[in-house]
Coordinates of C-alpha atoms in Angstrom, one line a residue:
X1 CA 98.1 85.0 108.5
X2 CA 100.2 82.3 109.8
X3 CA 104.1 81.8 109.5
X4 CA 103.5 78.4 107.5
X5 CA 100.9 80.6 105.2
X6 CA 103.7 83.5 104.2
X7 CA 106.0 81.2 103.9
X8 CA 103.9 78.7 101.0
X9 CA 103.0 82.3 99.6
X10 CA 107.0 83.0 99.3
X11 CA 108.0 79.4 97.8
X12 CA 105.7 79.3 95.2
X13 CA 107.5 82.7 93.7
X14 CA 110.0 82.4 91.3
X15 CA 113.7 81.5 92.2
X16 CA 116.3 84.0 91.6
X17 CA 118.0 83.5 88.0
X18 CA 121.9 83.6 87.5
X19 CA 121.1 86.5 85.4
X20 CA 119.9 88.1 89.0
X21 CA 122.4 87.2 91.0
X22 CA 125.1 88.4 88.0
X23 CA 123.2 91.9 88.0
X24 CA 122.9 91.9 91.8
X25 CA 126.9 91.3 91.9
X26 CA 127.5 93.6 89.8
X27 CA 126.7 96.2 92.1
X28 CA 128.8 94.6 94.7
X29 CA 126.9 92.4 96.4
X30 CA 128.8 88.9 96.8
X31 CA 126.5 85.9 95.1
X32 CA 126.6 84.3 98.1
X33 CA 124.6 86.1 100.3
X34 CA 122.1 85.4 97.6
X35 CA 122.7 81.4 98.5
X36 CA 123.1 81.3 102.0
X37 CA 120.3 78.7 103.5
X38 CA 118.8 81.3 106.1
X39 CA 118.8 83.8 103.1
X40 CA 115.7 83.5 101.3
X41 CA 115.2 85.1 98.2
X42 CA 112.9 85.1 95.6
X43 CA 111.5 87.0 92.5
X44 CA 107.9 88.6 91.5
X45 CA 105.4 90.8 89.4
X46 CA 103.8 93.0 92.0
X47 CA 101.9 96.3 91.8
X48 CA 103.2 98.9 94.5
X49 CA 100.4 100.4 96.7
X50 CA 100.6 103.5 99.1
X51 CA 102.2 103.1 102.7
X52 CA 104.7 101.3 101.6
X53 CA 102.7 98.2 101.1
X54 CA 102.3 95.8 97.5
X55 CA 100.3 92.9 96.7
X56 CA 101.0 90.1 94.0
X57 CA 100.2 90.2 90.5
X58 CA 98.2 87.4 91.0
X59 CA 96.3 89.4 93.2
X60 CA 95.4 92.1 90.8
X61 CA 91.4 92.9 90.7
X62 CA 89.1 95.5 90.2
X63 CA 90.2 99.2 90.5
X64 CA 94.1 97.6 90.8
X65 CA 94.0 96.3 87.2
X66 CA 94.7 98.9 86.0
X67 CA 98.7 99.2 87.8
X68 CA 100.1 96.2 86.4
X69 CA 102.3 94.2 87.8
X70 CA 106.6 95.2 87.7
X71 CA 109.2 92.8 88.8
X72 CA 110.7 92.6 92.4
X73 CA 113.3 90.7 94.3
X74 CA 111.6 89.0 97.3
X75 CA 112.8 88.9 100.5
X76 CA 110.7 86.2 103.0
X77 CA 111.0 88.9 106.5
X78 CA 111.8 86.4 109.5
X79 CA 110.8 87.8 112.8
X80 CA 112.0 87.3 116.2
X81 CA 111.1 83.8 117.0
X82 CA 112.6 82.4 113.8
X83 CA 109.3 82.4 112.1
X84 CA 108.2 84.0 109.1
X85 CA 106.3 87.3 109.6
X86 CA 106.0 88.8 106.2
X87 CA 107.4 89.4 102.4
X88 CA 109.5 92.8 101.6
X89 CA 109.6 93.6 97.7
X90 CA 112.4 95.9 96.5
X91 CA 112.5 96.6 92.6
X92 CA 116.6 97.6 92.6
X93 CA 116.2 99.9 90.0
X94 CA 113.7 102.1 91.6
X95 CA 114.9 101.6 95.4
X96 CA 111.1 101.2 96.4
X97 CA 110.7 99.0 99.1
X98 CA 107.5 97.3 100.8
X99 CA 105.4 94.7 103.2
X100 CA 102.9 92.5 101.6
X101 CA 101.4 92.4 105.4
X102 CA 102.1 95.4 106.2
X103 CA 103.9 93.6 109.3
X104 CA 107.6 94.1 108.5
X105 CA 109.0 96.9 110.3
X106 CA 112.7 96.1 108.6
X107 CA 115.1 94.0 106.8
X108 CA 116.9 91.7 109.0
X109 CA 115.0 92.5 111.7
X110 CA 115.5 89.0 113.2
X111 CA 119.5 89.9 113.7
X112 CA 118.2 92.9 116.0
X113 CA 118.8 91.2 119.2
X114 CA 121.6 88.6 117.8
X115 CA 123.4 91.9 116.8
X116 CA 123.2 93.9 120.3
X117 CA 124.8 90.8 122.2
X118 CA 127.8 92.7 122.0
X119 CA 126.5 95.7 124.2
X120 CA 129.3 97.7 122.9
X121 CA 129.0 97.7 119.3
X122 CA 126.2 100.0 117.3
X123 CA 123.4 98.5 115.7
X124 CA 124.1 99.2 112.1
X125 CA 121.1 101.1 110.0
X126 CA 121.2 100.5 106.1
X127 CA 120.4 103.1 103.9
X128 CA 118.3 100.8 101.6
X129 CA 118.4 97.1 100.6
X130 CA 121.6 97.0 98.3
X131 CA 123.4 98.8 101.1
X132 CA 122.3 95.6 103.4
X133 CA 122.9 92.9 100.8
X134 CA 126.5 94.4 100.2
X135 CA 127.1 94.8 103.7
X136 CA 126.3 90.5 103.6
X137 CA 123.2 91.3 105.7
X138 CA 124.5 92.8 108.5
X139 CA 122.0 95.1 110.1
X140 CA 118.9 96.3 109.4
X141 CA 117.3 98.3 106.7
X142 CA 113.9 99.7 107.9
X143 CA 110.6 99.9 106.6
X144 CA 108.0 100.9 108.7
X145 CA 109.3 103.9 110.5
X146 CA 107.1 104.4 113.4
X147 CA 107.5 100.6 114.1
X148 CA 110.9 100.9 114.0
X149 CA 111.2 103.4 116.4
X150 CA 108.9 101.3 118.7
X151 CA 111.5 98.5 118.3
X152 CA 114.4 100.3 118.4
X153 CA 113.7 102.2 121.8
X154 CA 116.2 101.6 124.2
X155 CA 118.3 99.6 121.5
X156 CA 121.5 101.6 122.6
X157 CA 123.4 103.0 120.1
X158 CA 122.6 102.5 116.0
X159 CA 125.3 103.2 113.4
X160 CA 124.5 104.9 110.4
X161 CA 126.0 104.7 107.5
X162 CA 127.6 109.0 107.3
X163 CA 126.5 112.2 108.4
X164 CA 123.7 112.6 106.3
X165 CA 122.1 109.0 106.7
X166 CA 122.7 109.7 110.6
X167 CA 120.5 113.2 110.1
X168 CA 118.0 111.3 108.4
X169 CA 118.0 108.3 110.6
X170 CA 117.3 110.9 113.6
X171 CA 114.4 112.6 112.0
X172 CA 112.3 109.4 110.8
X173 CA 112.8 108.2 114.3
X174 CA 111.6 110.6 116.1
X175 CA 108.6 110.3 118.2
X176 CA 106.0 112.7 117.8
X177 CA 104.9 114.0 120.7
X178 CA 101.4 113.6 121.9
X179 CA 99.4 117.0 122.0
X180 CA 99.0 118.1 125.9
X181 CA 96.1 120.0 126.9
X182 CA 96.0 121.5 130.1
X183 CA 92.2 122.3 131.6
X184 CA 91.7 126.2 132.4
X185 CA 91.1 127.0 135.9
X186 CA 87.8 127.9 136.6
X187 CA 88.1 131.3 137.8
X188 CA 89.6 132.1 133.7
X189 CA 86.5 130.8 132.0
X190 CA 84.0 132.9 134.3
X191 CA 85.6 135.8 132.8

C-alpha cells in the first residue's frame, strides 16, 4: 500500500472531539500534543484481530461480523523517510494496541534516529501509548517486538521507564537463538 493510500485511509476517520482531548488530559496528557501539525490523530470503530493487528469497521465481512466494531484513537505511524507507513489503534481503556498493516514496528518510530543524534542520551522506551503521549511523544512505544529488536540492534543504550519495565524491555527483546545442529562424525553413526 502506498504512503498517499494510508494516509487518505487515515483522513477520512473521524477527528478527535474536545470531549477526547478533555478525557485524554485528564490523564495527563497536555491537549496539545493532541494539536501539534506533525501529530496526527484521529478516531475509529475497529474490530481487534490476533497479532496485534485490527482492521476498520468498514471492513467487517464474513466470519468478522460477528466482532463488531469498538472505538479507537488513531495514530497515522510515519516512518523513516517522513512518509506514512501504517495506522496504530489504541482503545485507552483497554491498553490494546495494533497495526492495520501489520508494518508498524512502534510509536514514534520516525524520532528513532532524530532521538540518538545525541550519542550520549538513551533512547527512551514507553510502557504503552499514554506513557508516550504524556511524555509529549518523546520516544517510542513498540509494537511489533521482533521488529523492534531488528531496529533497535546496535541503537546504544534505551531507557526504560523503572526496574520492572527495564526487565520486561530485556525479555521481549531478546533474540532467540537459532537452533545449531552439529553433523555426527561418521565413525559414531557406524556404531
Amino acid at each position: 500500500m502506498t504512503p498517499q493510500r494510508i494516509a487518505g485511509t487515515f483522513e477520512t476517520c473521524r477527528p478527535m472531539q474536545p470531549s477526547d482531548v478533555r478525557c485524554l488530559a485528564s490523564h495527563g496528557v497536555r491537549p496539545e500534543v493532541l494539536h501539534q501539525p506533525d501529530a496526527p490523530f484521529r478516531k475509529g470503530y475497529v474490530a481487534w484481530l490476533a497479532e496485534k493487528r485490527f482492521i476498520f469497521e468498514a471492513q467487517l465481512t464474513g466470519s468478522h461480523v460477528k466482532v463488531g466494531g469498538e472505538r479507537a484513537l488513531l495514530i497515522l505511524v510515519i516512518g523513516f523517510g517522513g512518509q506514512p507507513v501504517d495506522i496504530a489503534a489504541w482503545d485507552p481503556g483497554s491498553g490494546r494496541l495494533a497495526t492495520w498493516l501489520d508494518k508498524a514496528w512502534a510509536l514514534g518510530q520516525d524520532m528513532q534516529f532524530r532521538l540518538r543524534c545525541q550519542p550520549a542520551e538513551p533512547l527512551p522506551i514507553r510502557r504503552d501509548a499514554l506513557s508516550w503521549l504524556k511524555a509529549d511523544r518523546h520516544g517510542l512505544v513498540l509494537i511489533r517486538s521482533r521488529l523492534a529488536t531488528e531496529h533497535l540492534r546496535g541503537a546504544g543504550p534505551l531507557l526504560a521507564e523503572d526496574v520492572a519495565h527495564g526487565r520486561a524491555l530485556k525479555k521481549e527483546l531478546a533474540s532467540p537463538t537459532p537452533t545449531i545442529l552439529i553433523p555426527m562424525p561418521a565413525a559414531w553413526s557406524a556404531s
